[in-house]
PDB file of C-alpha atoms in Angstrom:
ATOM      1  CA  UNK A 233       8.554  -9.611  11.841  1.00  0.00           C
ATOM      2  CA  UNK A 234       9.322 -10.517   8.301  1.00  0.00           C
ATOM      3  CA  UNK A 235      11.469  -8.095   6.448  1.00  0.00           C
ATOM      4  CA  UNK A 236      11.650  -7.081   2.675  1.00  0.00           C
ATOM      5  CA  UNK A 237      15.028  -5.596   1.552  1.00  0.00           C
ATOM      6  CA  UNK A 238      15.188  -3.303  -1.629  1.00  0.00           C
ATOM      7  CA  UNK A 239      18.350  -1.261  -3.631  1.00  0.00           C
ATOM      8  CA  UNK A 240      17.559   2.021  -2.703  1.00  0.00           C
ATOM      9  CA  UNK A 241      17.567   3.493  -6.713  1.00  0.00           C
ATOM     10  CA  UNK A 242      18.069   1.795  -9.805  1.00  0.00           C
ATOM     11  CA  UNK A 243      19.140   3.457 -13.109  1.00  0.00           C
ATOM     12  CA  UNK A 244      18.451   2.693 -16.652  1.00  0.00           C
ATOM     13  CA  UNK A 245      18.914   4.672 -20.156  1.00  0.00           C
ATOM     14  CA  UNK A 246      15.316   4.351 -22.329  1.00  0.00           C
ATOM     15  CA  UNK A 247      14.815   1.152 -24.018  1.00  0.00           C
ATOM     16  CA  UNK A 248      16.582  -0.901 -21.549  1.00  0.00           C
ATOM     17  CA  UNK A 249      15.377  -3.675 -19.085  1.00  0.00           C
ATOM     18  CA  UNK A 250      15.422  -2.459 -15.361  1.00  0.00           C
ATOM     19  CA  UNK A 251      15.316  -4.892 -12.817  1.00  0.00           C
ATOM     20  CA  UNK A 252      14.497  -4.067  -9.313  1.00  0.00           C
ATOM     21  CA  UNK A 253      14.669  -6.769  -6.430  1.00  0.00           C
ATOM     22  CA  UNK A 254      13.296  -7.571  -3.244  1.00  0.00           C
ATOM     23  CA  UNK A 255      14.618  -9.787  -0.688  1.00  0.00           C
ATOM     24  CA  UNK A 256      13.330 -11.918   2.064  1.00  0.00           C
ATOM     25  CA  UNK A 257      13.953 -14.820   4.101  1.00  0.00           C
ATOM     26  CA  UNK A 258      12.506 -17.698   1.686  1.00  0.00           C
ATOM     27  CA  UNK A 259      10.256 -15.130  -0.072  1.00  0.00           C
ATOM     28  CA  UNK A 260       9.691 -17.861  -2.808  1.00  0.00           C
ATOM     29  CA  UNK A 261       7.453 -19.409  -0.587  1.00  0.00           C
ATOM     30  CA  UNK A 262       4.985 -16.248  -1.001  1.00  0.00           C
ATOM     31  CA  UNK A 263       2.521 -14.021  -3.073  1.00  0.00           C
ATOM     32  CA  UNK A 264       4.664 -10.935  -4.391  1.00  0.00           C
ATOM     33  CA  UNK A 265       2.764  -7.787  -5.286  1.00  0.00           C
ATOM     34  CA  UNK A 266       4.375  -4.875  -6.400  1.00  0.00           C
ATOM     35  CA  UNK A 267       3.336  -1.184  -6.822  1.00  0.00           C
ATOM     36  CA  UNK A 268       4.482   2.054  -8.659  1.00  0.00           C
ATOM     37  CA  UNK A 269       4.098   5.000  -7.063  1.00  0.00           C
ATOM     38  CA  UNK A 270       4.674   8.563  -8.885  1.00  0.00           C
ATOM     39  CA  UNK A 271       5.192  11.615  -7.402  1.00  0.00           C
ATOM     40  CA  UNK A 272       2.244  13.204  -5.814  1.00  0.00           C
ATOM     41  CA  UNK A 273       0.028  10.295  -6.082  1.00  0.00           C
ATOM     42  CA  UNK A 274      -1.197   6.921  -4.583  1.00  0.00           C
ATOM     43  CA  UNK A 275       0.197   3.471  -5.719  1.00  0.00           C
ATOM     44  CA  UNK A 276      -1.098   1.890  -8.224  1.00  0.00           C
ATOM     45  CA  UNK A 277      -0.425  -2.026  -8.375  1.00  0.00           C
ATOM     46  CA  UNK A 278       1.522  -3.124 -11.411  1.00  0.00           C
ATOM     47  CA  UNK A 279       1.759  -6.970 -10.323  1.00  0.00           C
ATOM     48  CA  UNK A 280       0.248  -9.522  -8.058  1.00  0.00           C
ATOM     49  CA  UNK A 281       1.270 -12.688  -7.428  1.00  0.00           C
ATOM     50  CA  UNK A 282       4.459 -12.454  -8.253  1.00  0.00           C
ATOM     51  CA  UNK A 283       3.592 -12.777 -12.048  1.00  0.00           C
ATOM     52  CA  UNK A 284      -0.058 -11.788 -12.746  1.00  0.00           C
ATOM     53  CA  UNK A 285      -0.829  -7.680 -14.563  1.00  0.00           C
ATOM     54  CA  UNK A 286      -3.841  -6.346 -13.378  1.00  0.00           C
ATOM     55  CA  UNK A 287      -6.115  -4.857 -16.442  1.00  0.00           C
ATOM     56  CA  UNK A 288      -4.346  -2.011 -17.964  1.00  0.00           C
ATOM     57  CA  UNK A 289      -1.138  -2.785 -17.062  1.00  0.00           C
ATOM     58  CA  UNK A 290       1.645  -2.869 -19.895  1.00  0.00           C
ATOM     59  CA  UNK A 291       3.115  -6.123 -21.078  1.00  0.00           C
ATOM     60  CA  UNK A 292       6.263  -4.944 -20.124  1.00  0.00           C
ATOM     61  CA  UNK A 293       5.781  -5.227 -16.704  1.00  0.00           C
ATOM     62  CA  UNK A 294       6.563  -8.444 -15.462  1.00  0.00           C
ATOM     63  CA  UNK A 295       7.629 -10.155 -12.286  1.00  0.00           C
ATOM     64  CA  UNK A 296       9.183 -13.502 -10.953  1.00  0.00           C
ATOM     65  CA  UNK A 297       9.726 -15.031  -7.598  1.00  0.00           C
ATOM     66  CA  UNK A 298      12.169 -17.871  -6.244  1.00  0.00           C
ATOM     67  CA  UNK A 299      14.529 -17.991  -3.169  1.00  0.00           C
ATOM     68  CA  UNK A 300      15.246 -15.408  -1.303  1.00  0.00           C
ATOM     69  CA  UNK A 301      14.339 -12.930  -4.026  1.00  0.00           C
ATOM     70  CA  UNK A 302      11.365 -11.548  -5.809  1.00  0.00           C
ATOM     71  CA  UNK A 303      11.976  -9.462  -8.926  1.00  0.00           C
ATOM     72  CA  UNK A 304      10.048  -6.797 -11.271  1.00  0.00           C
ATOM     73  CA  UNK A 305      11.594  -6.635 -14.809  1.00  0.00           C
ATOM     74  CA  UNK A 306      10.489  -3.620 -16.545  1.00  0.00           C
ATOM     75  CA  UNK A 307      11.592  -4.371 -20.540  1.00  0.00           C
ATOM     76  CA  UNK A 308      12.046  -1.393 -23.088  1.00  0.00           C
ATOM     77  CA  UNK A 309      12.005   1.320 -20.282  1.00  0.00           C
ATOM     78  CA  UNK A 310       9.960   4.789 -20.978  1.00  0.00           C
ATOM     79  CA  UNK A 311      10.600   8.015 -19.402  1.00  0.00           C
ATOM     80  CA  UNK A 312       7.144   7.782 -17.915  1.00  0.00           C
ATOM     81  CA  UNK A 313       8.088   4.378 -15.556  1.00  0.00           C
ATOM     82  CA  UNK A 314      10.508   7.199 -13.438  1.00  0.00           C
ATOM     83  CA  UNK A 315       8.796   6.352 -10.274  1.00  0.00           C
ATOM     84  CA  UNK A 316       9.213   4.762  -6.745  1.00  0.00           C
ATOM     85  CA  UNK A 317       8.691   0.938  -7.035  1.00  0.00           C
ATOM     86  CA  UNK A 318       7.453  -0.802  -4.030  1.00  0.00           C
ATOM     87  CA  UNK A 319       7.348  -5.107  -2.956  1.00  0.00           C
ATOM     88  CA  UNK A 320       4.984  -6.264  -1.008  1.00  0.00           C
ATOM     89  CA  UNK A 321       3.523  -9.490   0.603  1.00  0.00           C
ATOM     90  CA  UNK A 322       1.468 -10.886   3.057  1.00  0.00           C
ATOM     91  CA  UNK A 323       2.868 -12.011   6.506  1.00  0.00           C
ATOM     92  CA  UNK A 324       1.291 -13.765   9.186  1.00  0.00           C
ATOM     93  CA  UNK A 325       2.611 -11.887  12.042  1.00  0.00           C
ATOM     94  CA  UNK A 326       1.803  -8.204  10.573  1.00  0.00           C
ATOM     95  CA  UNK A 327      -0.841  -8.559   7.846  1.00  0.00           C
ATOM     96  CA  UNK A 328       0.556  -6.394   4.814  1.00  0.00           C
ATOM     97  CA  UNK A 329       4.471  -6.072   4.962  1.00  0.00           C
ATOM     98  CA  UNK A 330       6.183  -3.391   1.977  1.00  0.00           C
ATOM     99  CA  UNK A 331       9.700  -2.986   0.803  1.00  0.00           C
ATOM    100  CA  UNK A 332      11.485   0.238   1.858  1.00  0.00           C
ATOM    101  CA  UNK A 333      10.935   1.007  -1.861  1.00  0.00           C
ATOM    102  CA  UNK A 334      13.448   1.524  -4.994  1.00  0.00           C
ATOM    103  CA  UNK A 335      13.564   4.774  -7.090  1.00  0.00           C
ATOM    104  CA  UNK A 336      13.792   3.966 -10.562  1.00  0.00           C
ATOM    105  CA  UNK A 337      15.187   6.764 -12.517  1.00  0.00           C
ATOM    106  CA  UNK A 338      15.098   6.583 -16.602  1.00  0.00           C
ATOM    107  CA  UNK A 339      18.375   8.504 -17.617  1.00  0.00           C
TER     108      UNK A 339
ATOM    109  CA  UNK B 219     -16.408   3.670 -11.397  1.00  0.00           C
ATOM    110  CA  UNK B 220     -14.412   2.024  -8.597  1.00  0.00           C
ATOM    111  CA  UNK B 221     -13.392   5.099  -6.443  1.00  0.00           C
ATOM    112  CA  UNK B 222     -11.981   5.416  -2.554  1.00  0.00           C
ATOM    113  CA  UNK B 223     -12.500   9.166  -1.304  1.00  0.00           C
ATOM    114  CA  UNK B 224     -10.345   9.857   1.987  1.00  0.00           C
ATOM    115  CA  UNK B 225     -10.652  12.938   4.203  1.00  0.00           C
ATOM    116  CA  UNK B 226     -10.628  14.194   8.471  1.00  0.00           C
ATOM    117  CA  UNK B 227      -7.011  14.541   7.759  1.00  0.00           C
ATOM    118  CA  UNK B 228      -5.373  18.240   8.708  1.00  0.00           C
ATOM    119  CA  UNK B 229      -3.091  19.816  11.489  1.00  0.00           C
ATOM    120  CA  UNK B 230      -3.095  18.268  15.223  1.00  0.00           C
ATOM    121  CA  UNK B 231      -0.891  19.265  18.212  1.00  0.00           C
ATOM    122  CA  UNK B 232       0.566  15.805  19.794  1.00  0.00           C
ATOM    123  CA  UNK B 233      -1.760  13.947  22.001  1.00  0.00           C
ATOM    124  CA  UNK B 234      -4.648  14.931  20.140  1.00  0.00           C
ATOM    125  CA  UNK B 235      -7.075  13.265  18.145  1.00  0.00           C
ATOM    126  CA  UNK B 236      -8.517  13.213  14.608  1.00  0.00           C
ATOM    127  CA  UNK B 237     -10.880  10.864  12.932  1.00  0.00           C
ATOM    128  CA  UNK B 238     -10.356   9.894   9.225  1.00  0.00           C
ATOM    129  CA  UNK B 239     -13.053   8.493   6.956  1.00  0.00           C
ATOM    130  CA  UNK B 240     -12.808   6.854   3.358  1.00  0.00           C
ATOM    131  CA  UNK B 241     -16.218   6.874   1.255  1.00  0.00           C
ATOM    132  CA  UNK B 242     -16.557   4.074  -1.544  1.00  0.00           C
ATOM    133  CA  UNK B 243     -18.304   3.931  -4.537  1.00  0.00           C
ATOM    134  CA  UNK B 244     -18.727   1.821  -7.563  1.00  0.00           C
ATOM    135  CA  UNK B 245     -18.010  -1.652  -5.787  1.00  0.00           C
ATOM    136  CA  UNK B 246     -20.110  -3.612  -3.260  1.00  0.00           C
ATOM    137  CA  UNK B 247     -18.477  -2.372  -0.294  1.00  0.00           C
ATOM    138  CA  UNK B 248     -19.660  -4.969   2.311  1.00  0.00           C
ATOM    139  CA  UNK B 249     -17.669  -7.686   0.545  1.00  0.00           C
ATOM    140  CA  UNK B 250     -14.314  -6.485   0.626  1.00  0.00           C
ATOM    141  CA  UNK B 251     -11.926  -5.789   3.871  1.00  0.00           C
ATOM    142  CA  UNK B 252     -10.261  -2.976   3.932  1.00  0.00           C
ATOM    143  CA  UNK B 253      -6.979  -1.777   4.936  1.00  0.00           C
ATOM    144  CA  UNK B 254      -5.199   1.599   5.970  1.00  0.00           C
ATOM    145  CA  UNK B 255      -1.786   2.318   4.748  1.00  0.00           C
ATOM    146  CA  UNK B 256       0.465   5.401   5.521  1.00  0.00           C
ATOM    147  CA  UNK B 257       3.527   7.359   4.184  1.00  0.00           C
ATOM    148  CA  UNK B 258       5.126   9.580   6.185  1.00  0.00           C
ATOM    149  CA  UNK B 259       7.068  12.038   4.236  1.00  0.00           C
ATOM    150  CA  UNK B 260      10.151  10.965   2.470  1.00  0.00           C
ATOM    151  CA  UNK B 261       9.779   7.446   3.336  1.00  0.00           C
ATOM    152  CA  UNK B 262       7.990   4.386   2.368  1.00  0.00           C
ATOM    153  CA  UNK B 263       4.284   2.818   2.545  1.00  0.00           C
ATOM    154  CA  UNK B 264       3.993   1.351   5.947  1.00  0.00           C
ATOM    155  CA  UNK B 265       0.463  -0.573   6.355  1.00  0.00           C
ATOM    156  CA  UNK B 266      -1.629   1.018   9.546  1.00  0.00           C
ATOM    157  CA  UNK B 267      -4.716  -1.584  10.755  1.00  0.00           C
ATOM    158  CA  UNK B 268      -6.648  -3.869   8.646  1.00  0.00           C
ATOM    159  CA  UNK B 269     -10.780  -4.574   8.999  1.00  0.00           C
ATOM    160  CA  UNK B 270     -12.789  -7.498   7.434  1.00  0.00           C
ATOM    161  CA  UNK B 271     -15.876  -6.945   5.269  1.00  0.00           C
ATOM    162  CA  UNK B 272     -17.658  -7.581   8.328  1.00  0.00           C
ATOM    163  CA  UNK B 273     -15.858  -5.633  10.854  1.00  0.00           C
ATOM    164  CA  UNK B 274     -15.791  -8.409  12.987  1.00  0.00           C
ATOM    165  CA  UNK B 275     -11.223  -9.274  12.699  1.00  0.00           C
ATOM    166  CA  UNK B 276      -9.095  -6.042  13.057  1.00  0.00           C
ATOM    167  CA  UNK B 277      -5.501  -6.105  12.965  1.00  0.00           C
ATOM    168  CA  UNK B 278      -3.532  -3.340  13.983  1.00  0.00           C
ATOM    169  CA  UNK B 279       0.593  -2.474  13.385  1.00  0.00           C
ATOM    170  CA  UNK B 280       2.310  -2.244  16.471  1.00  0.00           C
ATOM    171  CA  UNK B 281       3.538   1.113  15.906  1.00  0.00           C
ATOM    172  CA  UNK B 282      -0.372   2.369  16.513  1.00  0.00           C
ATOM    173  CA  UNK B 283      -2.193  -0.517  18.742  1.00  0.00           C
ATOM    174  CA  UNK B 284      -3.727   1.016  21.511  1.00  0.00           C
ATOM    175  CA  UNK B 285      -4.241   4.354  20.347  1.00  0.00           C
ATOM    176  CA  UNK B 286      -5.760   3.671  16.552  1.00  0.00           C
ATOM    177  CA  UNK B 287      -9.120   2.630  16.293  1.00  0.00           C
ATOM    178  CA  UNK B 288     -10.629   1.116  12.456  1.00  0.00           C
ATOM    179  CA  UNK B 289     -14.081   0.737  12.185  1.00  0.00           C
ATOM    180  CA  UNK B 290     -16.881   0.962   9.301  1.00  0.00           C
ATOM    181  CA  UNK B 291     -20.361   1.535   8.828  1.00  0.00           C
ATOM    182  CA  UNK B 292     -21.263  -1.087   5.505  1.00  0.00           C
ATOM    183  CA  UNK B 293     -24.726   0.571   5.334  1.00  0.00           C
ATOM    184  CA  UNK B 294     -22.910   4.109   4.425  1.00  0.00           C
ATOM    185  CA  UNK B 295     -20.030   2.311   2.471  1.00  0.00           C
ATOM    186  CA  UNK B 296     -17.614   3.880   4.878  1.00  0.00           C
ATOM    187  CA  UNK B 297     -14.463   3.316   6.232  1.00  0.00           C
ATOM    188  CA  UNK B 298     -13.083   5.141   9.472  1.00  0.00           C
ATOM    189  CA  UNK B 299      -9.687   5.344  11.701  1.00  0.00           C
ATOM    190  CA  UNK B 300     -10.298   7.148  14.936  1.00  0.00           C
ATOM    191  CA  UNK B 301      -6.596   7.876  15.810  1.00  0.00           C
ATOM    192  CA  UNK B 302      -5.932   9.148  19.337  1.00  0.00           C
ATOM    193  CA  UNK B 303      -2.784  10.021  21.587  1.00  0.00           C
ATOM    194  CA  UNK B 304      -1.304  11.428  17.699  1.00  0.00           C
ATOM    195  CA  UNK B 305       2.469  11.911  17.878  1.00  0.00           C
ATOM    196  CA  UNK B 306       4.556  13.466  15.478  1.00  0.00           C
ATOM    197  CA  UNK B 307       5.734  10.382  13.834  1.00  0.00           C
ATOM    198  CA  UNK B 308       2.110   9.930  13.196  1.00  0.00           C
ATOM    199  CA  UNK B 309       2.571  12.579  10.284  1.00  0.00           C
ATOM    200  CA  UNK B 310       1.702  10.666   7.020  1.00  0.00           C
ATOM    201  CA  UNK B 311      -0.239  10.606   4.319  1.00  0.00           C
ATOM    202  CA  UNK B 312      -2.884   8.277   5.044  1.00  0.00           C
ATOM    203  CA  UNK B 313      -4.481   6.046   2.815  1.00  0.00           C
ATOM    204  CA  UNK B 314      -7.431   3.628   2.523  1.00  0.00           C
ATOM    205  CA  UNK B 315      -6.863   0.654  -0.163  1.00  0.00           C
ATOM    206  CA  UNK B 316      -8.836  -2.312  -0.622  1.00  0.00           C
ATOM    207  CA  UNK B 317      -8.057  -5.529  -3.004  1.00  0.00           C
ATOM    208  CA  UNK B 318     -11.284  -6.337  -5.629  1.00  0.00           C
ATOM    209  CA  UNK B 319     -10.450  -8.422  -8.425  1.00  0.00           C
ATOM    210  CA  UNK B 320      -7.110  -9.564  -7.460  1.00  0.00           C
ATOM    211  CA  UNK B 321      -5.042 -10.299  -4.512  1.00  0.00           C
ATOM    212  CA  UNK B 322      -2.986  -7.074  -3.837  1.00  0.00           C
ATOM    213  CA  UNK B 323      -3.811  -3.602  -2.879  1.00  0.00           C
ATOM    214  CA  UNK B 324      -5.826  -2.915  -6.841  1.00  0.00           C
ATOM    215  CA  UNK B 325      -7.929   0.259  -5.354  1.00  0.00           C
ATOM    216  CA  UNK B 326      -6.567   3.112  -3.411  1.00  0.00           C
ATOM    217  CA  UNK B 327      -7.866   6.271  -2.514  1.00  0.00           C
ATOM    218  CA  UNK B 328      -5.998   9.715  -3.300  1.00  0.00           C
ATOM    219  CA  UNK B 329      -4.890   9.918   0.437  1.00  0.00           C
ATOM    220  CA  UNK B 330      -5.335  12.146   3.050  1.00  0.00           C
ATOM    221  CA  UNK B 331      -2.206  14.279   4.740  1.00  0.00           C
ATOM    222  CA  UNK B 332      -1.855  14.323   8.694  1.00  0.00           C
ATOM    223  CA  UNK B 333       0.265  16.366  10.783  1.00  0.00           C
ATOM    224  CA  UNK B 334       1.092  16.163  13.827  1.00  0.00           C
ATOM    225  CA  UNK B 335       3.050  18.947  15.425  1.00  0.00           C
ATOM    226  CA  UNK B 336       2.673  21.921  17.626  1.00  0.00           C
TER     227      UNK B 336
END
């Protein structure tokens, strides 16, 4: 089964750019979707297709996808982006396939 | 406004059974598949079983084929997962999520918390 690999926590001071990754075998080669999850709540989907913002979504949410690596950029950081930040794609072999998930803290 | 409403969830001793449901509103139901996805405490999303608008293809994660069930009624714009044979890694919060007007997982419902324990 196909496997997405993410850092476990990330850490960025307010204003910064965080970056989180996800890795797969070849993952260039498919749709990446990512979510933010909060405590408490459901996921909400902050970009789909590796690049695309759903309605609503700030500008500085952004995403790209090449390789072995997909990545969400999140420029000028706010305290309120502190949240679990999930990958996820489409796989043949199990339908919907999800990063273990990286905890973005805002220092 | 788009909305998915989940509930059935509660306390189960293993090897029982519970039947979840997820009510939808604001969207045309029929057209859209439909997918469960869990979180067991502390952990990540993990996706459950996965129905077309017609009910006709389910898929189903190994970690629950043969003892989860997804079904839905389109006429009651409902969604169901009949699990049986619940074990307590089957403790999660459960959640129905559908994709509308783009490609990933845009609607989800608030979620609905199983446990599974004695």
């Amino acid at each position: 089964s196909y496997v997405l690999t993410q850092p476990p926590s990330v850490s960025v001071a307010p204003g910064q750019t965080a970056r989180i990754t996800c890795g797969g075998n070849n993952i260039g080669s498919k749709s990446v979707h990512w979510y933010q999850q909060k405590p408490g709540q459901a996921p909400v989907l902050v970009v789909y297709d590796d690049i695309d913002r759903p309605s609503g979504i700030p500008e500085r949410f952004s995403g790209s996808n090449s390789g072995n690596t997909a990545t969400l950029t999140i420029s000028r950081v706010e305290a309120g982006d502190e949240a679990d930040y999930y990958c996820q794609v489409w796989d043949s072999s199990s339908d919907q396939v999800f990063g273990g998930g990286t905890k973005l803290t805002v220092l | 406004q788009v909305q998915l409403v989940e509930s059935g969830g509660g306390l189960v001793k293993p090897g029982g059974s519970l039947r979840l449901s997820c009510a939808a509103s604001g969207f045309s139901f029929s057209d859209y598949y439909m997918r469960w996805i869990r979180q067991a405490p502390g952990k990540g999303l993990e996706w459950v079983s996965y129905i077309s608008s017609g009910g006709i293809t389910l898929y189903y994660a190994d970690s629950v084929k043969g003892r989860f069930t997804i079904s839905r009624d389109n006429a009651k714009n409902s969604l169901y997962l009949q699990m049986n044979s619940l074990r307590a890694e089957d403790t999660a919060v459960y959640y129905c999520a559908t994709s509308t007007v783009t490609t990933g997982l845009d609607v989800w419902g608030q979620g609905t918390t199983v446990t599974v324990s004695s």
